[in-house]
Amino acid sequence: MAETLLETTALVKRFGGLVATDGVSLAVTAGELHAVIGPNGAGKTTLLGLLSGELRPDQGTIRLGGADVTHLPSYRRAAHGIARSFQITSIFPELSVLDNVALAVQAHTGHSFHFFRAARRQAALRDPAREILAQVGLAERAGLRAGNLAHGEKRALEIAIALAARPQLLLLDEPMAGMGPEDSARMVQFLATLKGRYTILLVEHDMDAVFALADRVTVLVYGRIIATGTPQAIGNNEEVRRAYLGEEAA
């Protein structure tokens, strides 16, 4: 049986009178792709912020590989193996695709930043960056200015930057956001290649993508988990259908 990599216990985060996460207890096993779904305002992005260290919980604990990381800042969680992509693409648009990933490799390996000079010259940084770009299907775009990529390619580049950290846990915040059907299909195919190689927590509104990719699905509504199970079990869960899936599950 696979070991639990990520475990949260009774996580609570308040913003004034709003309880964004309300006693969230979640377990993600090593190597699984675990999706978190729910309506707007359910607390999904807040949960990712708590896991990555951008937000501090008011109550509860977060354990990664058995280690308590609840109070670690985001940069120390990154050192523990948590990497995150964001709902809004975050890249260096003026730099080349290769330079974007080489800089991420540089940051992970602890090389000093004499800004881009080291990343541009050292094979120890550029060779791993090229390998990662090949993984995400951007090898032929390596020399292109990142800002000139298509939207779906920018999303793939952002994931490549996250992979440069060699994460134990990859947090993906709506990687299909803003994509048309063709780009979404390509992203699903790409994420399928990562399954089993990385432990992934995926927040996504595209239900076709979720049900195609996820090993298990957790449903958040008003900050609370109402169900966790296989995609089939979630699709057949009457409470989930009423609270979120609605006609999509009919």
PDB file of C-alpha atoms in Angstrom:
ATOM      1  CA  MET A   1       0.000   0.000   0.000  1.00  0.00           C
ATOM      2  CA  ALA A   2       1.325   3.442  -0.950  1.00  0.00           C
ATOM      3  CA  GLU A   3       2.533   5.671   1.841  1.00  0.00           C
ATOM      4  CA  THR A   4       0.844   8.951   2.687  1.00  0.00           C
ATOM      5  CA  LEU A   5       3.009  11.816   1.440  1.00  0.00           C
ATOM      6  CA  LEU A   6       0.811  14.771   2.402  1.00  0.00           C
ATOM      7  CA  GLU A   7      -1.497  14.884   5.382  1.00  0.00           C
ATOM      8  CA  THR A   8      -3.485  17.824   6.690  1.00  0.00           C
ATOM      9  CA  THR A   9      -5.412  17.710   9.955  1.00  0.00           C
ATOM     10  CA  ALA A  10      -8.296  20.069  10.756  1.00  0.00           C
ATOM     11  CA  LEU A  11      -6.899  23.014   8.761  1.00  0.00           C
ATOM     12  CA  VAL A  12      -8.703  26.281   9.416  1.00  0.00           C
ATOM     13  CA  LYS A  13      -8.059  29.613   7.698  1.00  0.00           C
ATOM     14  CA  ARG A  14     -10.130  32.708   8.400  1.00  0.00           C
ATOM     15  CA  PHE A  15     -10.191  36.046   6.613  1.00  0.00           C
ATOM     16  CA  GLY A  16     -12.027  38.248   9.079  1.00  0.00           C
ATOM     17  CA  GLY A  17     -15.446  36.673   9.516  1.00  0.00           C
ATOM     18  CA  LEU A  18     -15.037  34.395   6.478  1.00  0.00           C
ATOM     19  CA  VAL A  19     -13.912  30.835   7.158  1.00  0.00           C
ATOM     20  CA  ALA A  20     -12.155  29.909   3.912  1.00  0.00           C
ATOM     21  CA  THR A  21     -11.053  26.438   5.015  1.00  0.00           C
ATOM     22  CA  ASP A  22     -13.053  24.844   7.793  1.00  0.00           C
ATOM     23  CA  GLY A  23     -11.427  21.818   9.401  1.00  0.00           C
ATOM     24  CA  VAL A  24      -9.891  20.366   6.233  1.00  0.00           C
ATOM     25  CA  SER A  25      -8.335  16.937   6.817  1.00  0.00           C
ATOM     26  CA  LEU A  26      -6.821  15.474   3.679  1.00  0.00           C
ATOM     27  CA  ALA A  27      -4.420  12.643   2.860  1.00  0.00           C
ATOM     28  CA  VAL A  28      -2.568  12.304  -0.448  1.00  0.00           C
ATOM     29  CA  THR A  29      -0.628   9.120  -1.106  1.00  0.00           C
ATOM     30  CA  ALA A  30       2.756   9.078  -2.807  1.00  0.00           C
ATOM     31  CA  GLY A  31       2.488   8.893  -6.590  1.00  0.00           C
ATOM     32  CA  GLU A  32      -1.213   9.678  -6.869  1.00  0.00           C
ATOM     33  CA  LEU A  33      -2.911  12.440  -8.780  1.00  0.00           C
ATOM     34  CA  HIS A  34      -5.441  13.811  -6.316  1.00  0.00           C
ATOM     35  CA  ALA A  35      -7.917  16.409  -7.591  1.00  0.00           C
ATOM     36  CA  VAL A  36      -9.695  19.001  -5.455  1.00  0.00           C
ATOM     37  CA  ILE A  37     -12.921  20.351  -6.933  1.00  0.00           C
ATOM     38  CA  GLY A  38     -15.677  22.646  -5.748  1.00  0.00           C
ATOM     39  CA  PRO A  39     -17.626  25.755  -6.689  1.00  0.00           C
ATOM     40  CA  ASN A  40     -16.111  29.230  -6.719  1.00  0.00           C
ATOM     41  CA  GLY A  41     -15.392  30.336  -3.168  1.00  0.00           C
ATOM     42  CA  ALA A  42     -15.096  26.773  -1.872  1.00  0.00           C
ATOM     43  CA  GLY A  43     -11.587  27.393  -0.498  1.00  0.00           C
ATOM     44  CA  LYS A  44      -9.550  25.493  -3.102  1.00  0.00           C
ATOM     45  CA  THR A  45      -6.951  28.189  -3.810  1.00  0.00           C
ATOM     46  CA  THR A  46      -6.769  29.005  -0.101  1.00  0.00           C
ATOM     47  CA  LEU A  47      -5.950  25.359   0.546  1.00  0.00           C
ATOM     48  CA  LEU A  48      -3.110  25.492  -1.996  1.00  0.00           C
ATOM     49  CA  GLY A  49      -1.826  28.664  -0.355  1.00  0.00           C
ATOM     50  CA  LEU A  50      -1.798  26.915   3.023  1.00  0.00           C
ATOM     51  CA  LEU A  51       0.044  23.909   1.602  1.00  0.00           C
ATOM     52  CA  SER A  52       2.663  25.988  -0.216  1.00  0.00           C
ATOM     53  CA  GLY A  53       3.293  28.273   2.760  1.00  0.00           C
ATOM     54  CA  GLU A  54       1.987  31.501   1.253  1.00  0.00           C
ATOM     55  CA  LEU A  55      -0.736  31.476   3.900  1.00  0.00           C
ATOM     56  CA  ARG A  56      -0.519  30.440   7.550  1.00  0.00           C
ATOM     57  CA  PRO A  57      -3.339  28.368   9.052  1.00  0.00           C
ATOM     58  CA  ASP A  58      -5.224  29.613  12.095  1.00  0.00           C
ATOM     59  CA  GLN A  59      -5.558  26.027  13.258  1.00  0.00           C
ATOM     60  CA  GLY A  60      -4.504  22.572  12.181  1.00  0.00           C
ATOM     61  CA  THR A  61      -1.351  20.852  10.930  1.00  0.00           C
ATOM     62  CA  ILE A  62       0.341  20.018   7.633  1.00  0.00           C
ATOM     63  CA  ARG A  63       2.736  17.081   7.352  1.00  0.00           C
ATOM     64  CA  LEU A  64       4.866  16.211   4.321  1.00  0.00           C
ATOM     65  CA  GLY A  65       6.559  12.836   4.332  1.00  0.00           C
ATOM     66  CA  GLY A  66       5.889  12.640   8.048  1.00  0.00           C
ATOM     67  CA  ALA A  67       7.576  15.984   8.807  1.00  0.00           C
ATOM     68  CA  ASP A  68       5.545  18.819  10.313  1.00  0.00           C
ATOM     69  CA  VAL A  69       5.807  21.766   7.889  1.00  0.00           C
ATOM     70  CA  THR A  70       2.851  23.738   9.286  1.00  0.00           C
ATOM     71  CA  HIS A  71       4.868  26.773  10.316  1.00  0.00           C
ATOM     72  CA  LEU A  72       7.593  26.718   7.670  1.00  0.00           C
ATOM     73  CA  PRO A  73       7.733  29.649   5.211  1.00  0.00           C
ATOM     74  CA  SER A  74       7.215  28.947   1.530  1.00  0.00           C
ATOM     75  CA  TYR A  75      10.913  28.910   0.616  1.00  0.00           C
ATOM     76  CA  ARG A  76      11.603  26.232   3.236  1.00  0.00           C
ATOM     77  CA  ARG A  77       8.655  24.170   2.035  1.00  0.00           C
ATOM     78  CA  ALA A  78      10.114  24.380  -1.453  1.00  0.00           C
ATOM     79  CA  ALA A  79      13.323  22.932  -0.021  1.00  0.00           C
ATOM     80  CA  HIS A  80      11.222  20.116   1.448  1.00  0.00           C
ATOM     81  CA  GLY A  81       9.884  19.360  -2.029  1.00  0.00           C
ATOM     82  CA  ILE A  82       6.663  21.361  -2.524  1.00  0.00           C
ATOM     83  CA  ALA A  83       6.326  23.170  -5.860  1.00  0.00           C
ATOM     84  CA  ARG A  84       3.337  25.139  -7.105  1.00  0.00           C
ATOM     85  CA  SER A  85       1.966  26.499 -10.348  1.00  0.00           C
ATOM     86  CA  PHE A  86      -0.508  29.366 -10.230  1.00  0.00           C
ATOM     87  CA  GLN A  87      -3.923  30.082 -11.713  1.00  0.00           C
ATOM     88  CA  ILE A  88      -2.410  33.107 -13.476  1.00  0.00           C
ATOM     89  CA  THR A  89       0.698  32.161 -15.433  1.00  0.00           C
ATOM     90  CA  SER A  90       3.924  33.349 -13.785  1.00  0.00           C
ATOM     91  CA  ILE A  91       6.948  33.335 -16.099  1.00  0.00           C
ATOM     92  CA  PHE A  92       9.700  35.740 -17.213  1.00  0.00           C
ATOM     93  CA  PRO A  93       8.219  36.816 -20.571  1.00  0.00           C
ATOM     94  CA  GLU A  94      11.309  38.697 -21.801  1.00  0.00           C
ATOM     95  CA  LEU A  95      13.619  35.708 -21.326  1.00  0.00           C
ATOM     96  CA  SER A  96      13.898  32.648 -23.501  1.00  0.00           C
ATOM     97  CA  VAL A  97      11.973  29.507 -22.654  1.00  0.00           C
ATOM     98  CA  LEU A  98      15.262  27.773 -21.816  1.00  0.00           C
ATOM     99  CA  ASP A  99      16.435  30.627 -19.581  1.00  0.00           C
ATOM    100  CA  ASN A 100      13.187  30.476 -17.601  1.00  0.00           C
ATOM    101  CA  VAL A 101      13.779  26.833 -16.706  1.00  0.00           C
ATOM    102  CA  ALA A 102      17.557  27.193 -16.279  1.00  0.00           C
ATOM    103  CA  LEU A 103      16.970  29.895 -13.689  1.00  0.00           C
ATOM    104  CA  ALA A 104      14.587  27.592 -11.840  1.00  0.00           C
ATOM    105  CA  VAL A 105      17.242  24.853 -11.883  1.00  0.00           C
ATOM    106  CA  GLN A 106      19.743  27.430 -10.644  1.00  0.00           C
ATOM    107  CA  ALA A 107      17.498  28.420  -7.741  1.00  0.00           C
ATOM    108  CA  HIS A 108      16.937  24.797  -6.738  1.00  0.00           C
ATOM    109  CA  THR A 109      20.617  23.847  -6.840  1.00  0.00           C
ATOM    110  CA  GLY A 110      21.660  26.895  -4.814  1.00  0.00           C
ATOM    111  CA  HIS A 111      23.882  28.535  -7.421  1.00  0.00           C
ATOM    112  CA  SER A 112      24.458  32.217  -6.789  1.00  0.00           C
ATOM    113  CA  PHE A 113      22.478  34.693  -8.875  1.00  0.00           C
ATOM    114  CA  HIS A 114      24.977  36.819 -10.756  1.00  0.00           C
ATOM    115  CA  PHE A 115      21.770  37.224 -12.494  1.00  0.00           C
ATOM    116  CA  PHE A 116      21.388  35.307 -15.715  1.00  0.00           C
ATOM    117  CA  ARG A 117      25.053  34.913 -16.571  1.00  0.00           C
ATOM    118  CA  ALA A 118      25.557  31.624 -14.719  1.00  0.00           C
ATOM    119  CA  ALA A 119      22.314  30.087 -15.893  1.00  0.00           C
ATOM    120  CA  ARG A 120      23.100  30.954 -19.490  1.00  0.00           C
ATOM    121  CA  ARG A 121      26.625  29.558 -19.501  1.00  0.00           C
ATOM    122  CA  GLN A 122      26.659  26.488 -17.274  1.00  0.00           C
ATOM    123  CA  ALA A 123      25.858  23.131 -18.836  1.00  0.00           C
ATOM    124  CA  ALA A 124      25.027  21.848 -15.339  1.00  0.00           C
ATOM    125  CA  LEU A 125      22.035  24.171 -15.391  1.00  0.00           C
ATOM    126  CA  ARG A 126      21.082  24.202 -19.052  1.00  0.00           C
ATOM    127  CA  ASP A 127      21.246  20.453 -19.674  1.00  0.00           C
ATOM    128  CA  PRO A 128      18.688  19.628 -16.939  1.00  0.00           C
ATOM    129  CA  ALA A 129      16.565  22.528 -18.213  1.00  0.00           C
ATOM    130  CA  ARG A 130      16.555  21.040 -21.729  1.00  0.00           C
ATOM    131  CA  GLU A 131      15.554  17.640 -20.314  1.00  0.00           C
ATOM    132  CA  ILE A 132      12.614  19.207 -18.468  1.00  0.00           C
ATOM    133  CA  LEU A 133      11.516  21.093 -21.581  1.00  0.00           C
ATOM    134  CA  ALA A 134      11.546  17.795 -23.464  1.00  0.00           C
ATOM    135  CA  GLN A 135       9.282  16.315 -20.761  1.00  0.00           C
ATOM    136  CA  VAL A 136       6.694  19.046 -21.235  1.00  0.00           C
ATOM    137  CA  GLY A 137       6.890  19.110 -25.029  1.00  0.00           C
ATOM    138  CA  LEU A 138       8.691  22.441 -25.362  1.00  0.00           C
ATOM    139  CA  ALA A 139      12.129  21.264 -26.497  1.00  0.00           C
ATOM    140  CA  GLU A 140      11.702  22.864 -29.918  1.00  0.00           C
ATOM    141  CA  ARG A 141      10.643  26.163 -28.323  1.00  0.00           C
ATOM    142  CA  ALA A 142      13.711  26.469 -26.068  1.00  0.00           C
ATOM    143  CA  GLY A 143      15.181  29.501 -27.857  1.00  0.00           C
ATOM    144  CA  LEU A 144      11.905  31.362 -28.219  1.00  0.00           C
ATOM    145  CA  ARG A 145      11.080  34.391 -26.086  1.00  0.00           C
ATOM    146  CA  ALA A 146       8.733  33.060 -23.415  1.00  0.00           C
ATOM    147  CA  GLY A 147       6.282  35.908 -23.904  1.00  0.00           C
ATOM    148  CA  ASN A 148       5.728  34.752 -27.491  1.00  0.00           C
ATOM    149  CA  LEU A 149       4.452  31.307 -26.504  1.00  0.00           C
ATOM    150  CA  ALA A 150       0.819  30.399 -26.995  1.00  0.00           C
ATOM    151  CA  HIS A 151      -1.304  30.345 -23.839  1.00  0.00           C
ATOM    152  CA  GLY A 152      -1.216  26.567 -23.475  1.00  0.00           C
ATOM    153  CA  GLU A 153       2.554  26.560 -23.979  1.00  0.00           C
ATOM    154  CA  LYS A 154       2.964  29.173 -21.250  1.00  0.00           C
ATOM    155  CA  ARG A 155       1.036  26.926 -18.877  1.00  0.00           C
ATOM    156  CA  ALA A 156       3.340  24.029 -19.808  1.00  0.00           C
ATOM    157  CA  LEU A 157       6.374  26.263 -19.236  1.00  0.00           C
ATOM    158  CA  GLU A 158       5.135  27.197 -15.795  1.00  0.00           C
ATOM    159  CA  ILE A 159       4.833  23.513 -14.914  1.00  0.00           C
ATOM    160  CA  ALA A 160       8.350  22.967 -16.293  1.00  0.00           C
ATOM    161  CA  ILE A 161       9.591  25.679 -13.928  1.00  0.00           C
ATOM    162  CA  ALA A 162       7.887  23.884 -11.039  1.00  0.00           C
ATOM    163  CA  LEU A 163       9.410  20.542 -12.114  1.00  0.00           C
ATOM    164  CA  ALA A 164      12.880  22.108 -12.031  1.00  0.00           C
ATOM    165  CA  ALA A 165      12.617  21.987  -8.232  1.00  0.00           C
ATOM    166  CA  ARG A 166      12.372  18.175  -8.420  1.00  0.00           C
ATOM    167  CA  PRO A 167       9.321  18.280  -6.176  1.00  0.00           C
ATOM    168  CA  GLN A 168       7.947  15.555  -3.969  1.00  0.00           C
ATOM    169  CA  LEU A 169       4.568  17.256  -4.263  1.00  0.00           C
ATOM    170  CA  LEU A 170       3.370  19.294  -7.238  1.00  0.00           C
ATOM    171  CA  LEU A 171       0.484  21.703  -6.582  1.00  0.00           C
ATOM    172  CA  LEU A 172      -1.359  22.713  -9.765  1.00  0.00           C
ATOM    173  CA  ASP A 173      -3.887  25.547  -9.625  1.00  0.00           C
ATOM    174  CA  GLU A 174      -6.238  25.306 -12.612  1.00  0.00           C
ATOM    175  CA  PRO A 175      -3.675  24.479 -15.320  1.00  0.00           C
ATOM    176  CA  MET A 176      -6.473  24.412 -17.921  1.00  0.00           C
ATOM    177  CA  ALA A 177      -7.671  27.943 -17.062  1.00  0.00           C
ATOM    178  CA  GLY A 178      -8.320  30.025 -20.178  1.00  0.00           C
ATOM    179  CA  MET A 179      -7.645  27.177 -22.594  1.00  0.00           C
ATOM    180  CA  GLY A 180      -9.719  26.151 -25.566  1.00  0.00           C
ATOM    181  CA  PRO A 181     -10.667  22.518 -26.191  1.00  0.00           C
ATOM    182  CA  GLU A 182      -7.531  21.630 -28.172  1.00  0.00           C
ATOM    183  CA  ASP A 183      -5.103  23.123 -25.643  1.00  0.00           C
ATOM    184  CA  SER A 184      -7.033  21.505 -22.790  1.00  0.00           C
ATOM    185  CA  ALA A 185      -6.791  18.107 -24.474  1.00  0.00           C
ATOM    186  CA  ARG A 186      -3.039  18.560 -24.925  1.00  0.00           C
ATOM    187  CA  MET A 187      -2.638  19.560 -21.274  1.00  0.00           C
ATOM    188  CA  VAL A 188      -4.576  16.473 -20.150  1.00  0.00           C
ATOM    189  CA  GLN A 189      -2.296  14.298 -22.281  1.00  0.00           C
ATOM    190  CA  PHE A 190       0.752  15.992 -20.785  1.00  0.00           C
ATOM    191  CA  LEU A 191      -0.421  15.675 -17.176  1.00  0.00           C
ATOM    192  CA  ALA A 192      -1.167  12.011 -17.811  1.00  0.00           C
ATOM    193  CA  THR A 193       2.543  11.525 -18.569  1.00  0.00           C
ATOM    194  CA  LEU A 194       3.401  12.909 -15.105  1.00  0.00           C
ATOM    195  CA  LYS A 195       1.117  10.471 -13.259  1.00  0.00           C
ATOM    196  CA  GLY A 196       3.049   8.071 -11.095  1.00  0.00           C
ATOM    197  CA  ARG A 197       6.282  10.035 -11.556  1.00  0.00           C
ATOM    198  CA  TYR A 198       5.145  12.888  -9.321  1.00  0.00           C
ATOM    199  CA  THR A 199       2.615  13.224  -6.542  1.00  0.00           C
ATOM    200  CA  ILE A 200       0.158  15.837  -7.793  1.00  0.00           C
ATOM    201  CA  LEU A 201      -2.586  17.816  -6.076  1.00  0.00           C
ATOM    202  CA  LEU A 202      -4.710  19.296  -8.853  1.00  0.00           C
ATOM    203  CA  VAL A 203      -7.277  22.069  -8.442  1.00  0.00           C
ATOM    204  CA  GLU A 204      -9.340  22.259 -11.611  1.00  0.00           C
ATOM    205  CA  HIS A 205     -12.794  23.329 -12.844  1.00  0.00           C
ATOM    206  CA  ASP A 206     -12.642  21.257 -16.030  1.00  0.00           C
ATOM    207  CA  MET A 207     -14.552  18.155 -14.943  1.00  0.00           C
ATOM    208  CA  ASP A 208     -13.663  16.200 -18.071  1.00  0.00           C
ATOM    209  CA  ALA A 209      -9.984  16.700 -17.212  1.00  0.00           C
ATOM    210  CA  VAL A 210     -10.501  15.814 -13.550  1.00  0.00           C
ATOM    211  CA  PHE A 211     -12.360  12.594 -14.286  1.00  0.00           C
ATOM    212  CA  ALA A 212      -9.843  11.615 -16.970  1.00  0.00           C
ATOM    213  CA  LEU A 213      -6.790  12.183 -14.764  1.00  0.00           C
ATOM    214  CA  ALA A 214      -7.560  11.785 -11.069  1.00  0.00           C
ATOM    215  CA  ASP A 215      -6.914   8.689  -8.998  1.00  0.00           C
ATOM    216  CA  ARG A 216      -9.030  10.246  -6.244  1.00  0.00           C
ATOM    217  CA  VAL A 217     -11.150  13.385  -5.958  1.00  0.00           C
ATOM    218  CA  THR A 218     -11.913  15.552  -2.929  1.00  0.00           C
ATOM    219  CA  VAL A 219     -14.908  17.889  -3.034  1.00  0.00           C
ATOM    220  CA  LEU A 220     -14.811  21.176  -1.115  1.00  0.00           C
ATOM    221  CA  VAL A 221     -17.949  23.222  -0.466  1.00  0.00           C
ATOM    222  CA  TYR A 222     -17.857  26.366   1.713  1.00  0.00           C
ATOM    223  CA  GLY A 223     -14.424  25.380   2.993  1.00  0.00           C
ATOM    224  CA  ARG A 224     -15.448  21.893   4.110  1.00  0.00           C
ATOM    225  CA  ILE A 225     -14.734  18.513   2.570  1.00  0.00           C
ATOM    226  CA  ILE A 226     -18.031  16.809   1.744  1.00  0.00           C
ATOM    227  CA  ALA A 227     -16.616  13.759  -0.046  1.00  0.00           C
ATOM    228  CA  THR A 228     -13.399  12.018  -1.101  1.00  0.00           C
ATOM    229  CA  GLY A 229     -13.230   8.996  -3.377  1.00  0.00           C
ATOM    230  CA  THR A 230     -12.541   7.631  -6.821  1.00  0.00           C
ATOM    231  CA  PRO A 231     -13.856   9.636  -9.769  1.00  0.00           C
ATOM    232  CA  GLN A 232     -16.604   7.048 -10.251  1.00  0.00           C
ATOM    233  CA  ALA A 233     -17.651   7.227  -6.599  1.00  0.00           C
ATOM    234  CA  ILE A 234     -17.666  11.031  -6.664  1.00  0.00           C
ATOM    235  CA  GLY A 235     -19.683  11.082  -9.890  1.00  0.00           C
ATOM    236  CA  ASN A 236     -22.285   8.837  -8.272  1.00  0.00           C
ATOM    237  CA  ASN A 237     -22.388  10.674  -4.938  1.00  0.00           C
ATOM    238  CA  GLU A 238     -25.817  12.321  -4.545  1.00  0.00           C
ATOM    239  CA  GLU A 239     -24.579  14.971  -2.097  1.00  0.00           C
ATOM    240  CA  VAL A 240     -21.835  15.978  -4.522  1.00  0.00           C
ATOM    241  CA  ARG A 241     -24.272  16.068  -7.420  1.00  0.00           C
ATOM    242  CA  ARG A 242     -26.586  18.368  -5.487  1.00  0.00           C
ATOM    243  CA  ALA A 243     -23.851  20.608  -4.113  1.00  0.00           C
ATOM    244  CA  TYR A 244     -21.615  20.990  -7.129  1.00  0.00           C
ATOM    245  CA  LEU A 245     -21.782  18.743 -10.167  1.00  0.00           C
ATOM    246  CA  GLY A 246     -25.461  19.327 -10.841  1.00  0.00           C
ATOM    247  CA  GLU A 247     -26.370  18.858 -14.474  1.00  0.00           C
ATOM    248  CA  GLU A 248     -22.762  17.898 -15.335  1.00  0.00           C
ATOM    249  CA  ALA A 249     -23.292  14.661 -13.428  1.00  0.00           C
ATOM    250  CA  ALA A 250     -26.780  13.985 -14.797  1.00  0.00           C
TER     251      ALA A 250
END
